[in-house]
Amino acid sequence: MSAVPSTANVTLCGAATITSAGISRAPLPVRRGRVAASPASPNYRVDLRDHLIFPGLINAHDHLHVNSVPPLRNGAPFSNSYRWIEAFQPHFDQPDVAAALSWPKALRLRHGALKNLLAGTTCVAHHDPWDAALDAADFPVALLRDYGWSYALGWLSYGPPVRESFLATPTEWPWLIHLAEGTDATTQAELSMLDQLGCLAANSVLIHGVGLSEKDVDRIVAADAAVIWCPASNLSLLGRTLDPRRLAAAGRLALGTDSRLSGARDLLDEMLVALALGELSPRQLLELVTTRASQILRLPWRGHLAPGARADMVIVADGGGDAAASLVGVRRADIRAVVRDGMPCIADRDFADWFAAFGVETVPVTLDGKPKLLACSLADPALMAMEPGLELSAHRDVSAEACHV
Ligand SMILES: [Zn+2]
């Protein structure tokens, strides 16, 4: 297998690039895996006229290793996530659940990463104990690495103890905890509990927040803390979600999928769910998965495409009109190319020359029925078998053999 080189010098020409300052039609140079101020030499040019280039998306909440586990199909709505966790325990005895969990954890983590990458998500906040498999040089996505975390105030047997973890986390790192994931008095009291513990601060990142009152939201904004919104998961577990408008207007909201145990298939589908709620525009939703996530998770070189940023990108056809609406509202097979470090990882087949220019072996696949090329480093048969909708193409060619697939 060949890993994607991290030193690609490439200039993306003719596209409209979505930057923090607006839309740029200037060529976008990439040098050694980062956006550059000027093209490097030697340089490969990619003709991207009639395309839009977005920063790689940031998924602010996932549990990567459980994305292949069948979800609980009954019992919802629950009054809080703790009731859901209780209901889940007998579910572990189901043969399909046991079979999914029998896969090695390293493989399940990679699968969760692949799920994200296929949908243009190039950086993920994984909310579980760190695992050595996450350090693999060819791990499919970048990860939030500098952070502290606890699981939840009502489930202390899992994850680092709350106050100790908060105090041990440098103030310039985000500290993450599930909070107010419910509609009952227990979860409605959680923000006050957190505050009493001294854990509500500018680096506190609260996952879910469904049980937050308007006053709670004011306290979060005043503290410069933030909330990660996972509407699909909230709706399937709890039957409702939070009103995102005040937090979004204050810049204190990002978007996460949670895992497929409760959430949407991927971050693009999560945005579709959020869009259908009608409270935020495509442009606001795009901010949640790019610039806002970058600020809240303290990832200064991600979520935008200014010089120095990681050259992780999502490329789509320009549908005309509002640029954000060309990405927010599409599904993963519609993406033209997902790029990490200036190199495509999965792309439509007419980008074959781009892969070939850097000697990246590919395998022809279909994604939800659409022909694509997948970098060989991602084409592990065991991994692909875990992902519904991703299949080796019926007509394998020599490059498939090169992948040893
Ligand atoms: Zn979660």
Short mmCIF file of C-alpha atoms and ligand atoms in Angstrom, two decimals:
data_model
loop_
_atom_site.label_atom_id
_atom_site.label_comp_id
_atom_site.label_asym_id
_atom_site.label_seq_id
_atom_site.Cartn_x
_atom_site.Cartn_y
_atom_site.Cartn_z
CA MET A 1 0.00 0.00 0.00
CA SER A 2 1.20 3.50 -0.69
CA ALA A 3 0.38 6.31 1.70
CA VAL A 4 -0.67 9.66 0.29
CA PRO A 5 2.49 11.82 0.14
CA SER A 6 2.38 14.85 2.39
CA THR A 7 4.66 16.96 0.21
CA ALA A 8 2.43 17.54 -2.81
CA ASN A 9 3.11 20.83 -4.60
CA VAL A 10 0.00 21.60 -6.57
CA THR A 11 -1.99 24.62 -7.73
CA LEU A 12 -5.75 24.39 -8.03
CA CYS A 13 -6.76 26.67 -10.88
CA GLY A 14 -10.03 28.14 -12.12
CA ALA A 15 -12.18 27.33 -9.08
CA ALA A 16 -13.90 29.61 -6.62
CA THR A 17 -12.35 29.07 -3.18
CA ILE A 18 -14.47 29.70 -0.11
CA THR A 19 -12.28 31.66 2.30
CA SER A 20 -13.04 33.35 5.60
CA ALA A 21 -13.00 36.68 3.75
CA GLY A 22 -15.39 35.55 1.01
CA ILE A 23 -14.96 33.92 -2.35
CA SER A 24 -11.58 34.01 -4.07
CA ARG A 25 -11.08 33.22 -7.75
CA ALA A 26 -7.29 33.30 -7.50
CA PRO A 27 -5.38 30.04 -8.08
CA LEU A 28 -4.92 28.13 -4.81
CA PRO A 29 -1.32 26.99 -4.37
CA VAL A 30 -0.40 24.10 -2.05
CA ARG A 31 3.12 23.47 -0.82
CA ARG A 32 4.14 20.55 1.37
CA GLY A 33 0.55 19.83 2.30
CA ARG A 34 -0.38 23.38 3.28
CA VAL A 35 -2.02 26.28 1.51
CA ALA A 36 0.77 28.53 0.23
CA ALA A 37 0.97 32.20 -0.66
CA SER A 38 2.59 31.38 -4.00
CA PRO A 39 3.14 28.27 -6.13
CA ALA A 40 6.15 26.07 -5.41
CA SER A 41 8.34 24.50 -8.06
CA PRO A 42 7.95 21.87 -9.46
CA ASN A 43 4.24 22.25 -9.51
CA TYR A 44 1.25 20.29 -10.75
CA ARG A 45 -1.78 22.25 -11.91
CA VAL A 46 -5.33 20.96 -11.57
CA ASP A 47 -7.97 22.53 -13.80
CA LEU A 48 -10.97 23.11 -11.54
CA ARG A 49 -13.01 25.59 -13.54
CA ASP A 50 -16.74 25.45 -12.60
CA HIS A 51 -15.84 24.04 -9.19
CA LEU A 52 -15.98 25.28 -5.61
CA ILE A 53 -13.25 24.54 -3.08
CA PHE A 54 -14.28 24.37 0.57
CA PRO A 55 -12.04 23.68 3.56
CA GLY A 56 -12.13 20.06 4.73
CA LEU A 57 -15.03 19.76 7.17
CA ILE A 58 -14.58 19.32 10.91
CA ASN A 59 -16.82 16.85 12.74
CA ALA A 60 -16.84 18.15 16.31
CA HIS A 61 -18.23 14.96 17.87
CA ASP A 62 -18.00 11.28 17.02
CA HIS A 63 -17.20 7.93 18.61
CA LEU A 64 -15.22 6.46 15.74
CA HIS A 65 -15.10 2.81 16.87
CA VAL A 66 -18.86 2.17 17.04
CA ASN A 67 -19.99 3.36 13.61
CA SER A 68 -20.49 -0.20 12.37
CA VAL A 69 -22.55 -1.30 15.39
CA PRO A 70 -26.29 -1.68 14.65
CA PRO A 71 -28.31 0.95 16.54
CA LEU A 72 -30.97 0.24 19.13
CA ARG A 73 -34.24 0.13 17.22
CA ASN A 74 -36.81 0.64 19.94
CA GLY A 75 -37.47 2.47 23.19
CA ALA A 76 -37.10 6.04 21.91
CA PRO A 77 -37.76 8.73 22.86
CA PHE A 78 -35.72 8.44 26.05
CA SER A 79 -35.85 11.11 28.75
CA ASN A 80 -32.07 11.25 28.78
CA SER A 81 -29.03 9.50 27.37
CA TYR A 82 -28.47 7.53 30.58
CA ARG A 83 -31.79 5.72 30.02
CA TRP A 84 -30.63 5.00 26.47
CA ILE A 85 -27.32 3.58 27.75
CA GLU A 86 -29.27 1.31 30.15
CA ALA A 87 -31.57 0.17 27.37
CA PHE A 88 -28.56 -0.55 25.21
CA GLN A 89 -27.04 -3.12 27.59
CA PRO A 90 -29.20 -6.13 26.56
CA HIS A 91 -28.72 -5.02 22.95
CA PHE A 92 -25.07 -6.13 23.26
CA ASP A 93 -26.31 -9.74 23.27
CA GLN A 94 -27.88 -9.42 19.82
CA PRO A 95 -25.87 -11.51 17.33
CA ASP A 96 -25.43 -8.65 14.84
CA VAL A 97 -24.19 -6.31 17.58
CA ALA A 98 -21.80 -8.91 18.98
CA ALA A 99 -20.54 -9.62 15.45
CA ALA A 100 -19.91 -5.92 14.79
CA LEU A 101 -18.04 -5.56 18.08
CA SER A 102 -15.91 -8.63 17.35
CA TRP A 103 -13.98 -6.71 14.70
CA PRO A 104 -10.62 -5.47 16.07
CA LYS A 105 -10.95 -2.02 17.62
CA ALA A 106 -8.17 -0.63 15.43
CA LEU A 107 -10.19 -1.58 12.34
CA ARG A 108 -13.39 -0.12 13.78
CA LEU A 109 -11.61 3.17 14.51
CA ARG A 110 -10.35 3.29 10.92
CA HIS A 111 -13.84 2.56 9.67
CA GLY A 112 -15.25 5.50 11.63
CA ALA A 113 -12.54 7.67 10.09
CA LEU A 114 -13.31 6.39 6.59
CA LYS A 115 -17.00 7.17 7.13
CA ASN A 116 -16.03 10.75 7.86
CA LEU A 117 -13.55 11.11 5.01
CA LEU A 118 -15.99 9.83 2.37
CA ALA A 119 -18.25 12.75 3.31
CA GLY A 120 -15.58 15.44 3.06
CA THR A 121 -14.76 15.45 6.77
CA THR A 122 -11.01 15.64 7.20
CA CYS A 123 -10.76 16.28 10.96
CA VAL A 124 -12.72 14.68 13.80
CA ALA A 125 -13.06 15.10 17.57
CA HIS A 126 -13.20 11.50 18.85
CA HIS A 127 -14.82 11.39 22.29
CA ASP A 128 -13.33 8.28 23.90
CA PRO A 129 -10.03 7.10 25.39
CA TRP A 130 -7.08 7.56 23.08
CA ASP A 131 -5.99 4.43 21.23
CA ALA A 132 -2.62 3.71 19.64
CA ALA A 133 -4.39 2.94 16.35
CA LEU A 134 -5.30 6.64 16.10
CA ASP A 135 -1.59 7.46 15.78
CA ALA A 136 -1.14 5.49 12.54
CA ALA A 137 0.58 7.65 9.93
CA ASP A 138 -2.02 6.65 7.34
CA PHE A 139 -5.07 7.13 9.58
CA PRO A 140 -7.83 8.31 7.20
CA VAL A 141 -8.57 11.63 8.94
CA ALA A 142 -6.81 14.15 11.14
CA LEU A 143 -7.92 14.16 14.77
CA LEU A 144 -8.31 16.67 17.55
CA ARG A 145 -5.29 15.76 19.68
CA ASP A 146 -4.78 18.58 22.18
CA TYR A 147 -7.82 18.37 24.43
CA GLY A 148 -9.17 17.12 27.73
CA TRP A 149 -12.41 15.23 28.23
CA SER A 150 -14.83 13.50 30.54
CA TYR A 151 -17.82 11.42 29.51
CA ALA A 152 -20.86 12.84 31.32
CA LEU A 153 -21.91 13.99 34.79
CA GLY A 154 -24.38 11.12 35.11
CA TRP A 155 -22.06 8.33 34.00
CA LEU A 156 -18.86 8.69 35.96
CA SER A 157 -17.69 5.08 35.61
CA TYR A 158 -16.41 5.78 32.10
CA GLY A 159 -13.74 8.29 31.18
CA PRO A 160 -11.57 10.62 33.30
CA PRO A 161 -13.11 12.11 36.50
CA VAL A 162 -14.77 15.44 35.72
CA ARG A 163 -13.11 18.03 37.97
CA GLU A 164 -9.67 16.42 37.83
CA SER A 165 -9.82 16.22 34.04
CA PHE A 166 -10.94 19.83 33.71
CA LEU A 167 -8.21 21.10 36.04
CA ALA A 168 -5.56 19.03 34.26
CA THR A 169 -6.51 20.44 30.85
CA PRO A 170 -4.51 23.51 29.77
CA THR A 171 -6.83 26.49 29.35
CA GLU A 172 -5.77 26.84 25.71
CA TRP A 173 -7.09 23.34 24.96
CA PRO A 174 -10.79 22.51 24.67
CA TRP A 175 -12.28 20.36 27.41
CA LEU A 176 -15.17 18.22 26.19
CA ILE A 177 -18.09 16.62 28.03
CA HIS A 178 -21.54 15.32 27.10
CA LEU A 179 -23.97 17.65 28.89
CA ALA A 180 -27.72 18.08 29.14
CA GLU A 181 -28.36 15.21 26.73
CA GLY A 182 -31.96 14.82 27.74
CA THR A 183 -35.28 16.53 28.33
CA ASP A 184 -35.81 15.73 32.03
CA ALA A 185 -34.94 17.44 35.34
CA THR A 186 -31.75 15.39 35.71
CA THR A 187 -30.20 16.74 32.55
CA GLN A 188 -31.71 20.21 32.92
CA ALA A 189 -29.71 20.56 36.16
CA GLU A 190 -26.39 19.59 34.62
CA LEU A 191 -25.11 23.03 33.60
CA SER A 192 -25.49 24.30 37.17
CA MET A 193 -23.74 21.17 38.45
CA LEU A 194 -20.88 21.74 36.05
CA ASP A 195 -20.62 25.37 37.12
CA GLN A 196 -20.60 24.38 40.81
CA LEU A 197 -17.72 22.02 40.07
CA GLY A 198 -15.83 24.98 38.61
CA CYS A 199 -15.81 23.44 35.14
CA LEU A 200 -17.67 26.10 33.13
CA ALA A 201 -15.02 28.20 31.41
CA ALA A 202 -14.01 29.52 28.00
CA ASN A 203 -12.55 26.15 27.01
CA SER A 204 -15.58 24.11 28.11
CA VAL A 205 -17.19 22.38 25.12
CA LEU A 206 -20.56 20.88 25.95
CA ILE A 207 -21.83 18.11 23.73
CA HIS A 208 -25.62 18.11 22.97
CA GLY A 209 -27.18 20.66 25.37
CA VAL A 210 -30.75 19.60 24.57
CA GLY A 211 -31.87 20.25 28.16
CA LEU A 212 -30.39 23.75 28.33
CA SER A 213 -32.76 26.59 29.21
CA GLU A 214 -32.49 30.06 27.65
CA LYS A 215 -30.80 31.22 30.86
CA ASP A 216 -28.31 28.35 30.59
CA VAL A 217 -27.49 29.42 27.04
CA ASP A 218 -26.89 32.96 28.30
CA ARG A 219 -24.47 31.59 30.92
CA ILE A 220 -22.62 29.59 28.28
CA VAL A 221 -22.29 32.60 26.00
CA ALA A 222 -21.19 34.80 28.94
CA ALA A 223 -18.53 32.24 29.88
CA ASP A 224 -17.41 32.02 26.21
CA ALA A 225 -17.95 28.26 26.45
CA ALA A 226 -19.46 26.37 23.50
CA VAL A 227 -21.94 23.68 22.52
CA ILE A 228 -21.64 20.92 19.95
CA TRP A 229 -24.97 20.33 18.26
CA CYS A 230 -25.86 16.80 17.08
CA PRO A 231 -29.46 17.20 15.89
CA ALA A 232 -29.93 13.81 14.19
CA SER A 233 -28.76 11.96 17.29
CA ASN A 234 -30.92 14.14 19.56
CA LEU A 235 -34.02 13.62 17.45
CA SER A 236 -33.61 9.84 17.27
CA LEU A 237 -32.82 9.38 20.99
CA LEU A 238 -34.78 12.16 22.67
CA GLY A 239 -37.36 13.22 20.11
CA ARG A 240 -36.16 16.84 20.15
CA THR A 241 -33.06 18.98 19.86
CA LEU A 242 -31.91 22.44 20.93
CA ASP A 243 -32.70 25.75 19.29
CA PRO A 244 -29.34 26.55 17.67
CA ARG A 245 -29.93 30.20 16.79
CA ARG A 246 -28.68 32.06 19.87
CA LEU A 247 -25.52 29.94 20.17
CA ALA A 248 -24.85 30.15 16.43
CA ALA A 249 -25.27 33.94 16.44
CA ALA A 250 -22.78 34.15 19.33
CA GLY A 251 -20.30 31.95 17.44
CA ARG A 252 -20.39 29.35 20.21
CA LEU A 253 -21.85 26.42 18.27
CA ALA A 254 -20.27 23.68 16.14
CA LEU A 255 -21.80 20.55 14.60
CA GLY A 256 -21.12 16.87 15.28
CA THR A 257 -22.56 13.62 14.04
CA ASP A 258 -22.14 11.49 17.14
CA SER A 259 -21.72 7.91 15.90
CA ARG A 260 -24.14 5.98 13.72
CA LEU A 261 -25.42 4.35 16.91
CA SER A 262 -27.69 7.37 17.16
CA GLY A 263 -26.68 9.95 14.56
CA ALA A 264 -26.85 10.59 10.84
CA ARG A 265 -24.78 8.59 8.35
CA ASP A 266 -22.18 11.35 8.11
CA LEU A 267 -21.65 15.09 8.53
CA LEU A 268 -23.22 15.97 5.17
CA ASP A 269 -26.38 14.11 6.16
CA GLU A 270 -26.24 15.79 9.58
CA MET A 271 -26.28 19.15 7.79
CA LEU A 272 -29.29 18.01 5.78
CA VAL A 273 -31.13 17.25 9.02
CA ALA A 274 -30.12 20.62 10.44
CA LEU A 275 -31.11 22.41 7.25
CA ALA A 276 -34.56 20.78 7.29
CA LEU A 277 -35.17 22.23 10.77
CA GLY A 278 -35.16 25.62 9.06
CA GLU A 279 -33.37 27.56 11.79
CA LEU A 280 -29.96 28.12 10.20
CA SER A 281 -29.02 28.98 6.63
CA PRO A 282 -26.60 26.92 4.51
CA ARG A 283 -23.94 29.57 5.13
CA GLN A 284 -24.39 29.37 8.90
CA LEU A 285 -24.28 25.57 8.80
CA LEU A 286 -21.10 25.72 6.74
CA GLU A 287 -19.54 27.95 9.42
CA LEU A 288 -20.40 25.40 12.12
CA VAL A 289 -18.30 22.72 10.38
CA THR A 290 -15.42 25.01 9.35
CA THR A 291 -14.51 28.32 11.01
CA ARG A 292 -16.57 27.90 14.20
CA ALA A 293 -15.32 24.36 14.80
CA SER A 294 -11.77 25.57 14.23
CA GLN A 295 -12.20 28.33 16.85
CA ILE A 296 -14.04 26.22 19.43
CA LEU A 297 -11.76 23.19 19.15
CA ARG A 298 -8.64 25.39 18.94
CA LEU A 299 -7.53 24.07 15.56
CA PRO A 300 -5.98 27.23 14.08
CA TRP A 301 -4.79 25.60 10.83
CA ARG A 302 -8.03 23.88 9.96
CA GLY A 303 -11.50 24.96 8.86
CA HIS A 304 -10.23 27.66 6.47
CA LEU A 305 -7.92 27.97 3.47
CA ALA A 306 -5.70 30.95 4.31
CA PRO A 307 -1.95 30.55 3.64
CA GLY A 308 -0.48 28.20 6.23
CA ALA A 309 -3.69 26.17 6.64
CA ARG A 310 -3.67 22.42 6.11
CA ALA A 311 -4.51 21.78 2.46
CA ASP A 312 -7.51 19.61 3.33
CA MET A 313 -10.42 20.37 1.03
CA VAL A 314 -13.80 19.35 -0.31
CA ILE A 315 -14.35 20.06 -3.99
CA VAL A 316 -17.82 20.16 -5.51
CA ALA A 317 -19.31 21.31 -8.79
CA ASP A 318 -20.44 24.93 -8.71
CA GLY A 319 -24.22 24.77 -8.69
CA GLY A 320 -24.52 28.54 -9.11
CA GLY A 321 -26.13 30.88 -6.59
CA ASP A 322 -25.14 30.78 -2.92
CA ALA A 323 -21.84 28.89 -2.71
CA ALA A 324 -22.66 27.31 0.67
CA ALA A 325 -25.79 25.75 -0.84
CA SER A 326 -23.59 23.83 -3.30
CA LEU A 327 -22.18 21.83 -0.37
CA VAL A 328 -24.80 22.05 2.37
CA GLY A 329 -27.55 19.90 0.91
CA VAL A 330 -25.48 17.45 -1.17
CA ARG A 331 -24.72 13.86 -0.27
CA ARG A 332 -21.33 12.19 -0.24
CA ALA A 333 -21.46 10.66 -3.74
CA ASP A 334 -21.95 14.19 -5.14
CA ILE A 335 -18.55 15.37 -3.90
CA ARG A 336 -16.06 15.67 -6.78
CA ALA A 337 -12.95 15.18 -4.62
CA VAL A 338 -11.95 14.93 -0.98
CA VAL A 339 -8.41 16.20 -0.52
CA ARG A 340 -5.92 15.80 2.30
CA ASP A 341 -2.54 17.51 2.24
CA GLY A 342 -3.21 18.67 -1.30
CA MET A 343 -3.81 15.16 -2.63
CA PRO A 344 -7.14 13.56 -3.51
CA CYS A 345 -8.16 10.60 -1.33
CA ILE A 346 -11.42 9.77 -3.06
CA ALA A 347 -12.50 11.53 -6.23
CA ASP A 348 -14.47 11.18 -9.41
CA ARG A 349 -12.60 9.17 -12.01
CA ASP A 350 -11.75 12.10 -14.27
CA PHE A 351 -9.25 13.16 -11.58
CA ALA A 352 -7.12 10.07 -12.32
CA ASP A 353 -4.24 12.24 -13.60
CA TRP A 354 -4.06 14.10 -10.29
CA PHE A 355 -3.53 10.83 -8.39
CA ALA A 356 -1.10 9.59 -11.06
CA ALA A 357 0.97 12.79 -11.04
CA PHE A 358 2.08 11.94 -7.52
CA GLY A 359 2.34 8.18 -7.98
CA VAL A 360 -0.64 7.49 -5.74
CA GLU A 361 -2.08 4.09 -6.57
CA THR A 362 -5.86 3.98 -6.73
CA VAL A 363 -8.59 1.41 -6.96
CA PRO A 364 -11.84 1.96 -8.88
CA VAL A 365 -14.82 1.81 -6.56
CA THR A 366 -18.44 2.83 -6.49
CA LEU A 367 -19.77 5.04 -3.70
CA ASP A 368 -23.55 4.79 -3.42
CA GLY A 369 -23.50 3.57 -7.01
CA LYS A 370 -21.32 6.37 -8.39
CA PRO A 371 -17.91 5.55 -9.94
CA LYS A 372 -14.96 6.89 -7.95
CA LEU A 373 -11.24 6.37 -7.48
CA LEU A 374 -10.08 5.54 -3.96
CA ALA A 375 -6.47 5.87 -2.80
CA CYS A 376 -5.05 2.41 -2.15
CA SER A 377 -4.15 3.34 1.42
CA LEU A 378 -7.90 3.39 2.09
CA ALA A 379 -8.79 0.31 0.07
CA ASP A 380 -8.24 -2.36 2.71
CA PRO A 381 -10.88 -5.03 1.88
CA ALA A 382 -11.78 -5.55 5.55
CA LEU A 383 -12.31 -1.82 5.95
CA MET A 384 -14.36 -1.47 2.78
CA ALA A 385 -16.54 -4.41 3.79
CA MET A 386 -17.64 -2.46 6.86
CA GLU A 387 -18.91 0.53 4.91
CA PRO A 388 -22.34 0.17 3.25
CA GLY A 389 -22.39 1.81 -0.18
CA LEU A 390 -18.64 1.54 -0.82
CA GLU A 391 -17.78 -1.28 -3.18
CA LEU A 392 -14.97 -2.37 -5.40
CA SER A 393 -15.85 -1.74 -9.00
CA ALA A 394 -16.95 -4.80 -10.93
CA HIS A 395 -14.35 -4.02 -13.59
CA ARG A 396 -11.11 -4.07 -11.67
CA ASP A 397 -8.07 -2.95 -13.57
CA VAL A 398 -4.32 -3.20 -13.04
CA SER A 399 -4.34 -0.50 -10.38
CA ALA A 400 -6.60 -2.71 -8.29
CA GLU A 401 -3.97 -5.41 -8.53
CA ALA A 402 -1.35 -2.86 -7.44
CA CYS A 403 -3.39 -2.36 -4.28
CA HIS A 404 -3.36 -6.11 -3.66
CA VAL A 405 -7.13 -5.83 -3.23
ZN ZN B 1 -21.39 11.25 22.09
#
